[in-house]
GROMACS .gro file of C-alpha atoms in nm:
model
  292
    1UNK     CA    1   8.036   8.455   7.068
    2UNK     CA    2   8.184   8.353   7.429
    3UNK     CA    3   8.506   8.254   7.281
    4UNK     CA    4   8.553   8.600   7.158
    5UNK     CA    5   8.415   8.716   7.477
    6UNK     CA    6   8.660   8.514   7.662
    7UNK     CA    7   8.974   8.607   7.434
    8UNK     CA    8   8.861   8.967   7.453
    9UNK     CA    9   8.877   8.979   7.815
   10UNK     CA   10   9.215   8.738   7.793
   11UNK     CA   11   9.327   9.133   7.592
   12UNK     CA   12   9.522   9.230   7.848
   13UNK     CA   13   9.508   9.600   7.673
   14UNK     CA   14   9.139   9.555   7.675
   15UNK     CA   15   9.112   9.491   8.037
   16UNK     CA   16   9.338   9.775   8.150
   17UNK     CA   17   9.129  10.037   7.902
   18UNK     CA   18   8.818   9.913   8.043
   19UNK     CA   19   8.896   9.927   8.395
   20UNK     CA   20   9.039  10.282   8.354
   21UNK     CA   21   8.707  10.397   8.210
   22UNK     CA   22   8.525  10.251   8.487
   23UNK     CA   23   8.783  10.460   8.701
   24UNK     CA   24   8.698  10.732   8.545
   25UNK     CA   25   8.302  10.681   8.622
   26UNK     CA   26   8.352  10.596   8.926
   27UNK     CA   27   8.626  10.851   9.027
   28UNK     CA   28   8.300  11.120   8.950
   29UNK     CA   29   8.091  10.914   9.194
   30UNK     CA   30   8.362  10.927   9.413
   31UNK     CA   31   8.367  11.325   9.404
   32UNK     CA   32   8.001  11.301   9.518
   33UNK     CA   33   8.030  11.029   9.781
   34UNK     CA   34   8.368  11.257   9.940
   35UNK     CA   35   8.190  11.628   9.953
   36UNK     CA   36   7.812  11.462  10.082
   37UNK     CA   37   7.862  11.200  10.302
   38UNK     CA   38   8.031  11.434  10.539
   39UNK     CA   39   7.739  11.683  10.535
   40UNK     CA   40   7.493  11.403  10.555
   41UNK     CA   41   7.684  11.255  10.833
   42UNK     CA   42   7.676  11.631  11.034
   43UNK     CA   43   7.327  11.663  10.996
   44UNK     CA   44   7.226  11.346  11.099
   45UNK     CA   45   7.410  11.370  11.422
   46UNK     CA   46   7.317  11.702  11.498
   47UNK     CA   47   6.943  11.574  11.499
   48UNK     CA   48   6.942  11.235  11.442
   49UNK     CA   49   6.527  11.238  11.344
   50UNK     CA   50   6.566  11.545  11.095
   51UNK     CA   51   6.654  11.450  10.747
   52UNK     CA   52   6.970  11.561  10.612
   53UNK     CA   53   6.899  11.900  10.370
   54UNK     CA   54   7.087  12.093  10.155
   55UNK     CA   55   7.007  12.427  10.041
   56UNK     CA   56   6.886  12.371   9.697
   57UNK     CA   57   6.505  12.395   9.765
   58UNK     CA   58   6.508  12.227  10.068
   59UNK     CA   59   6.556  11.837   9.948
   60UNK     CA   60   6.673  11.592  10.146
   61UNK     CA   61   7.049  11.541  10.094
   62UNK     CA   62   7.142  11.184   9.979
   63UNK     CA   63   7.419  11.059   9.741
   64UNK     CA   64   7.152  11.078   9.454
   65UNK     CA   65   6.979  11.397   9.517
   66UNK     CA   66   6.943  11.681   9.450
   67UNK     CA   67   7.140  11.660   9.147
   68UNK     CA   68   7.498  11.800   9.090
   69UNK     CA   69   7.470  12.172   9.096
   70UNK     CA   70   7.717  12.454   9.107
   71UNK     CA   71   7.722  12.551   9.477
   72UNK     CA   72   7.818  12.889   9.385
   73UNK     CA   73   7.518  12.982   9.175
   74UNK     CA   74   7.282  12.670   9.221
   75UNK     CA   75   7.254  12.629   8.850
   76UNK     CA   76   7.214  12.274   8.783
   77UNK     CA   77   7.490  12.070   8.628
   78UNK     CA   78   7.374  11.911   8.251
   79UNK     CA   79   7.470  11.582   8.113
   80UNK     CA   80   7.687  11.754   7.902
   81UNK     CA   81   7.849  11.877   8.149
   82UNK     CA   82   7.881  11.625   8.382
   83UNK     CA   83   8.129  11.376   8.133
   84UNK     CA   84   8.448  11.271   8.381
   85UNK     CA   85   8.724  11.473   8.331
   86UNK     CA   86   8.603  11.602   7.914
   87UNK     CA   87   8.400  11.804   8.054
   88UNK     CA   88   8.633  12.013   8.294
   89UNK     CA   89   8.847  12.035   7.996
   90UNK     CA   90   8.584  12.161   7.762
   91UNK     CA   91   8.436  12.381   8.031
   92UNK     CA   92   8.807  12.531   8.095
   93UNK     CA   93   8.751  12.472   8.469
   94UNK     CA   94   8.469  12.667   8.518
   95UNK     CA   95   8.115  12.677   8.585
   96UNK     CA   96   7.875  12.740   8.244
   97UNK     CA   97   7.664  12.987   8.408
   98UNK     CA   98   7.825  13.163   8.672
   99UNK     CA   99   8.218  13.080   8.555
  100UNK     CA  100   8.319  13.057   8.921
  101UNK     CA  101   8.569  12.783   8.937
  102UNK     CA  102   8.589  12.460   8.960
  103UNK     CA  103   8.837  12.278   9.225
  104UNK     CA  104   9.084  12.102   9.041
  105UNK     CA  105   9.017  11.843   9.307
  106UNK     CA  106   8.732  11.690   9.087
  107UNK     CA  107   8.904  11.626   8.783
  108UNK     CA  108   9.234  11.493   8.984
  109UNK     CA  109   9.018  11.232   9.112
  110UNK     CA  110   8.863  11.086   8.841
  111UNK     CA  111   9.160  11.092   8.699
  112UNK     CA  112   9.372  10.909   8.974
  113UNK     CA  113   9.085  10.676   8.984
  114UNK     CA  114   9.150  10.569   8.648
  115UNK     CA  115   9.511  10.528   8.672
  116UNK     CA  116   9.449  10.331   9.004
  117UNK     CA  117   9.201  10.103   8.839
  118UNK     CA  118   9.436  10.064   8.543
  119UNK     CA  119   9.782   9.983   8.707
  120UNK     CA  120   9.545   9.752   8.895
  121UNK     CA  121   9.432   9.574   8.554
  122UNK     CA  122   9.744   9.553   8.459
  123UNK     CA  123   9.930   9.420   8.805
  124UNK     CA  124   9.579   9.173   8.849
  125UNK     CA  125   9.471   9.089   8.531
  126UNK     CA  126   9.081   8.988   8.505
  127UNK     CA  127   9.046   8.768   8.810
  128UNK     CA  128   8.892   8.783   9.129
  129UNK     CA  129   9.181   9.010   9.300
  130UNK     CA  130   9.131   9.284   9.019
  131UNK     CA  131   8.765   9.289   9.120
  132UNK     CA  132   8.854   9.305   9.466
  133UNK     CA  133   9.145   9.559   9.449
  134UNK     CA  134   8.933   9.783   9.296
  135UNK     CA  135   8.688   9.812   9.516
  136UNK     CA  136   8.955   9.863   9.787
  137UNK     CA  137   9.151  10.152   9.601
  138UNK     CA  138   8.853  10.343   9.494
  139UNK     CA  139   8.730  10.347   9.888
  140UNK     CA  140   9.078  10.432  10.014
  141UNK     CA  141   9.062  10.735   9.762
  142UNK     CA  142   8.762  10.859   9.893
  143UNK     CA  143   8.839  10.820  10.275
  144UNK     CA  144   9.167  10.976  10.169
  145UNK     CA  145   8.995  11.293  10.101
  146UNK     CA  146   8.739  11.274  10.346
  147UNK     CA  147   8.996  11.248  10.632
  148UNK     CA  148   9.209  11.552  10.510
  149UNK     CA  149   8.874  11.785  10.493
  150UNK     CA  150   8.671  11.682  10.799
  151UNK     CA  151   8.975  11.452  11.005
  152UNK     CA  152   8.724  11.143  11.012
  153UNK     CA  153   8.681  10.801  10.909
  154UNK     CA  154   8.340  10.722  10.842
  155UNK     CA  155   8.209  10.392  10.955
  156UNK     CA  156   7.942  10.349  10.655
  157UNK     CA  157   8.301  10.337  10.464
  158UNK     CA  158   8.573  10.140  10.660
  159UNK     CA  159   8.322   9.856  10.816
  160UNK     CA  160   8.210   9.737  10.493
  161UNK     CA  161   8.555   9.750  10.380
  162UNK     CA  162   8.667   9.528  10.629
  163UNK     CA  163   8.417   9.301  10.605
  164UNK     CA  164   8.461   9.322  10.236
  165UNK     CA  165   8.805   9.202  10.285
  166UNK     CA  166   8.716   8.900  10.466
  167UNK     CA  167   8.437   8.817  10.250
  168UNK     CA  168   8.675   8.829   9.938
  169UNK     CA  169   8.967   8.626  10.112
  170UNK     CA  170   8.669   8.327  10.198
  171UNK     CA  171   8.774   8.278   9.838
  172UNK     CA  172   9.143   8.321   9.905
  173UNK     CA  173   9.155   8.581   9.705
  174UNK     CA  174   9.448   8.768   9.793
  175UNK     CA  175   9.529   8.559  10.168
  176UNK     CA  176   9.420   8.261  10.334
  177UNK     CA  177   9.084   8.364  10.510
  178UNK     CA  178   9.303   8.262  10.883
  179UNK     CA  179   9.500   8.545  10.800
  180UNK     CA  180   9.248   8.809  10.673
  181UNK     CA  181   9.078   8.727  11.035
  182UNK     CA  182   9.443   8.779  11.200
  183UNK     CA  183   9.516   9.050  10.979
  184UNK     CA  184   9.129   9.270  11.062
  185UNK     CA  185   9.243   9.184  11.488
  186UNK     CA  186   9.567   9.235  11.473
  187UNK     CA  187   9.514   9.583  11.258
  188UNK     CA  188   9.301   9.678  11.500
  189UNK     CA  189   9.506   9.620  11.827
  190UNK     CA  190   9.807   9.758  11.716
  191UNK     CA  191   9.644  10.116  11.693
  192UNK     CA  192   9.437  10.088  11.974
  193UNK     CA  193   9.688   9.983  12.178
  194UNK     CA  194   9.899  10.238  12.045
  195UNK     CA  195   9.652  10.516  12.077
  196UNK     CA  196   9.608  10.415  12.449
  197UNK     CA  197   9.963  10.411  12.561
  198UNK     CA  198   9.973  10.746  12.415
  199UNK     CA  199   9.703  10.894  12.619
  200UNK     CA  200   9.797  10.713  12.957
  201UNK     CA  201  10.139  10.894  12.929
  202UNK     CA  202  10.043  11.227  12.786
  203UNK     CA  203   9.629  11.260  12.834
  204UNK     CA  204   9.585  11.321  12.513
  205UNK     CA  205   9.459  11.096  12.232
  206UNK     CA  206   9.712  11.041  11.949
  207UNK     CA  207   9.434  10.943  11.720
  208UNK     CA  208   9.083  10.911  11.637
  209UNK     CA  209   8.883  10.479  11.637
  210UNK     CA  210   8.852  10.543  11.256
  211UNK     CA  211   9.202  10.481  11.237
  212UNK     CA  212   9.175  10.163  11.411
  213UNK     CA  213   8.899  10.046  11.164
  214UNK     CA  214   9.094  10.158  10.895
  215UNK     CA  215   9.402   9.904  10.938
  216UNK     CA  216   9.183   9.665  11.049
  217UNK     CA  217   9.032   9.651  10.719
  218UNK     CA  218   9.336   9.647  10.547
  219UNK     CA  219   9.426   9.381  10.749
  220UNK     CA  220   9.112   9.174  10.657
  221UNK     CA  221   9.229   9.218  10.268
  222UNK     CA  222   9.604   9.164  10.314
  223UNK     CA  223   9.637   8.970  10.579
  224UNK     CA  224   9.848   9.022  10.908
  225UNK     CA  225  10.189   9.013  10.759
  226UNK     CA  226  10.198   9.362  10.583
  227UNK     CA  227  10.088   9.555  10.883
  228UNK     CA  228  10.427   9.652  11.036
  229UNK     CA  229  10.552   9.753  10.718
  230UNK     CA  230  10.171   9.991  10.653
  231UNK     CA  231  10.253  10.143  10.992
  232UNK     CA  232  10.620  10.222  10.943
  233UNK     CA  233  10.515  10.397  10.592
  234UNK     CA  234  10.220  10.584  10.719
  235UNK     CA  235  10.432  10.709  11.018
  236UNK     CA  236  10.710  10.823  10.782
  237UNK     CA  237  10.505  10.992  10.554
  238UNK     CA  238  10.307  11.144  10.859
  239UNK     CA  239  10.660  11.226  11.000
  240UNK     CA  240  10.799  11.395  10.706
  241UNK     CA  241  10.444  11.603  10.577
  242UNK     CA  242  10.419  11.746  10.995
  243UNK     CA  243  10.761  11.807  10.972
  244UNK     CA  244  10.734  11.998  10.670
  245UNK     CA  245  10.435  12.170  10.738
  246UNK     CA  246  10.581  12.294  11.105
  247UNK     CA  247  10.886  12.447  10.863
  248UNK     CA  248  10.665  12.591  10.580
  249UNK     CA  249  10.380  12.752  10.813
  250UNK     CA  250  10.547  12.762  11.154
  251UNK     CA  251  10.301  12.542  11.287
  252UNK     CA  252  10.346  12.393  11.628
  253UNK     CA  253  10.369  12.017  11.752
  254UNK     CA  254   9.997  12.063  11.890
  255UNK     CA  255   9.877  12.034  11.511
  256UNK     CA  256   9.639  11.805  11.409
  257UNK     CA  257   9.728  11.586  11.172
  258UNK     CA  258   9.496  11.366  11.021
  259UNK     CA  259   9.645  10.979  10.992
  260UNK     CA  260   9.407  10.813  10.785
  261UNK     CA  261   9.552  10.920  10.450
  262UNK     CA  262   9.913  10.819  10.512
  263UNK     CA  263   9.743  10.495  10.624
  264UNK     CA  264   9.508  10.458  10.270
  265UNK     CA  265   9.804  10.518  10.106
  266UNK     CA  266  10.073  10.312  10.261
  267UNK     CA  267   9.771  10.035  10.203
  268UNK     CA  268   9.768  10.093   9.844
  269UNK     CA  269  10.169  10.041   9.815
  270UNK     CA  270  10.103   9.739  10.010
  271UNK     CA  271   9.869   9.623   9.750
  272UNK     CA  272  10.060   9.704   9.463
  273UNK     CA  273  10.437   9.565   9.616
  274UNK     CA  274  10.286   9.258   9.792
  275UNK     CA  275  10.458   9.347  10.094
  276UNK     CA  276  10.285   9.017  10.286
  277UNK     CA  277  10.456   8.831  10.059
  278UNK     CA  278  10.841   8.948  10.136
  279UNK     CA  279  10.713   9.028  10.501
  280UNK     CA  280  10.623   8.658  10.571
  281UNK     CA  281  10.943   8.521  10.402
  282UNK     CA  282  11.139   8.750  10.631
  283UNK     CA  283  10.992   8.626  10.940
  284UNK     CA  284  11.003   8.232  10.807
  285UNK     CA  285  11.397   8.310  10.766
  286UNK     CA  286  11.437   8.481  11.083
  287UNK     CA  287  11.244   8.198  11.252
  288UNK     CA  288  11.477   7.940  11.044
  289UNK     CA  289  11.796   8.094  11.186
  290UNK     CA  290  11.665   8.162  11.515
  291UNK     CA  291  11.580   7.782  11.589
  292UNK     CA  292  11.845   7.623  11.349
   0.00000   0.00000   0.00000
């Protein structure tokens, strides 16, 4: 029985399907965790000794309850119903009792959390860094959409992240634990400093500390070496959507833009194209011609 166990898991097919069904599971999770932790977060600073509510009788408002509802008509959302990304189909996008609908927004997350999770099977394999990566995509996708609805970072997300990251990389998993430590400081300076130069010149602040936790953590999972290209990426993309959106909507350059999802996402192509690994080989050659 553990030799098939073992060559079942060896399936490379096997491993891929499974980890997109997790995706899937966890991409509905992730749908929760994106819409409440904001809320909760409001209401606890607003009164830090009242207990976050919602207006379904009242209840305090957690990640588990109350349960998933519609928040159109309150009616409460059955098993059945509740199946990632089947049931939107079935339902046709809309609510069973009230047939208000549903933001395609849930459904396009499960769904990219499954194909995350899978091109992550298939790029890891069942190790250690699969395991790992995982976890790291699945929280980038959720601070993703946090920080384009509310324009914050939560620390309950990107602390454990980074200290995630360090934690897997005691095993070496994807760097040398020196350079997950580098990687979490160095993250962090960079924006900092960045975001400080920008407001001694201008008096205005460029960006918000969640950013600077963000990279940090990315740092303590990839190590120091991808950083500079993460930055140039996020920037560009940044760039480019402000750009865009200043030509589209005639929006001016006093827009804010929030920087956290260029950042998740230049962190996932990190990830994916192992951009320490050319990153450092670039330097060791520059270094080699420089003192040759």
């Amino acid at each position: 029985m553990f030799a098939s166990a073992t060559a079942l898991f060896a399936d490379t097919g096997f491993v891929i399907a499974a980890a997109a069904l997790a995706g899937l599971c966890v991409g509905s999770f992730l749908n929760v965790l994106i819409y409440r932790l904001p809320l909760m977060l409001e209401a606890a600073y607003a009164d830090p000794d009242a207990p976050e509510t919602h207006d379904v009788g009242q209840s305090p408002l957690t990640l588990a309850t109350p349960g998933s509802h519609c928040p159109a008509c309150k009616r409460p959302v059955r098993p059945i119903e509740n199946i990632p990304l089947l049931s939107y189909l079935f339902l046709r996008g809309r609510c069973a009792g009230c047939q208000v609908r549903i933001p395609l927004r849930y459904p396009l997350v499960e769904l990219g959390s499954a194909l995350l999770a899978a091109g992550a099977a298939w790029h890891f394999g069942p190790t250690l860094q699969l395991a790992g990566a995982l976890l790291l995509l699945w929280t980038l996708t959720a601070l993703f959409f946090i920080d384009i609805d509310h324009q914050i970072l939560p620390d309950s997300l990107t602390l454990p992240l980074l200290w995630l990251g360090l934690l897997f990389n005691s095993f070496a998993a994807f760097v040398p634990l020196r350079d997950a430590v580098w990687g979490a400081v160095a993250g962090y300076v960079a924006l900092w400093s960045v975001f400080w130069i920008f407001r001694l010149i201008t008096g205005k602040d460029g960006m918000g500390y969640g950013d600077f936790k963000l990279l940090a953590a990315l740092g303590a999972w990839l190590g120091w070496a991808p950083l500079l290209p993460i930055i140039v990426l996020a920037s560009t993309g940044a760039s480019l959507v402000g750009l865009l959106q200043m030509h589209l909507h005639h929006t001016d350059r006093q827009h804010t833009l929030a920087f956290g999802p260029y950042l998740a996402v230049a962190g996932a192509v990190a990830l994916f194209w192992e951009m320490g690994l050319w990153m450092g080989d670039l330097l060791l050659v520059c270094t080699h011609h420089t003192f040759a």
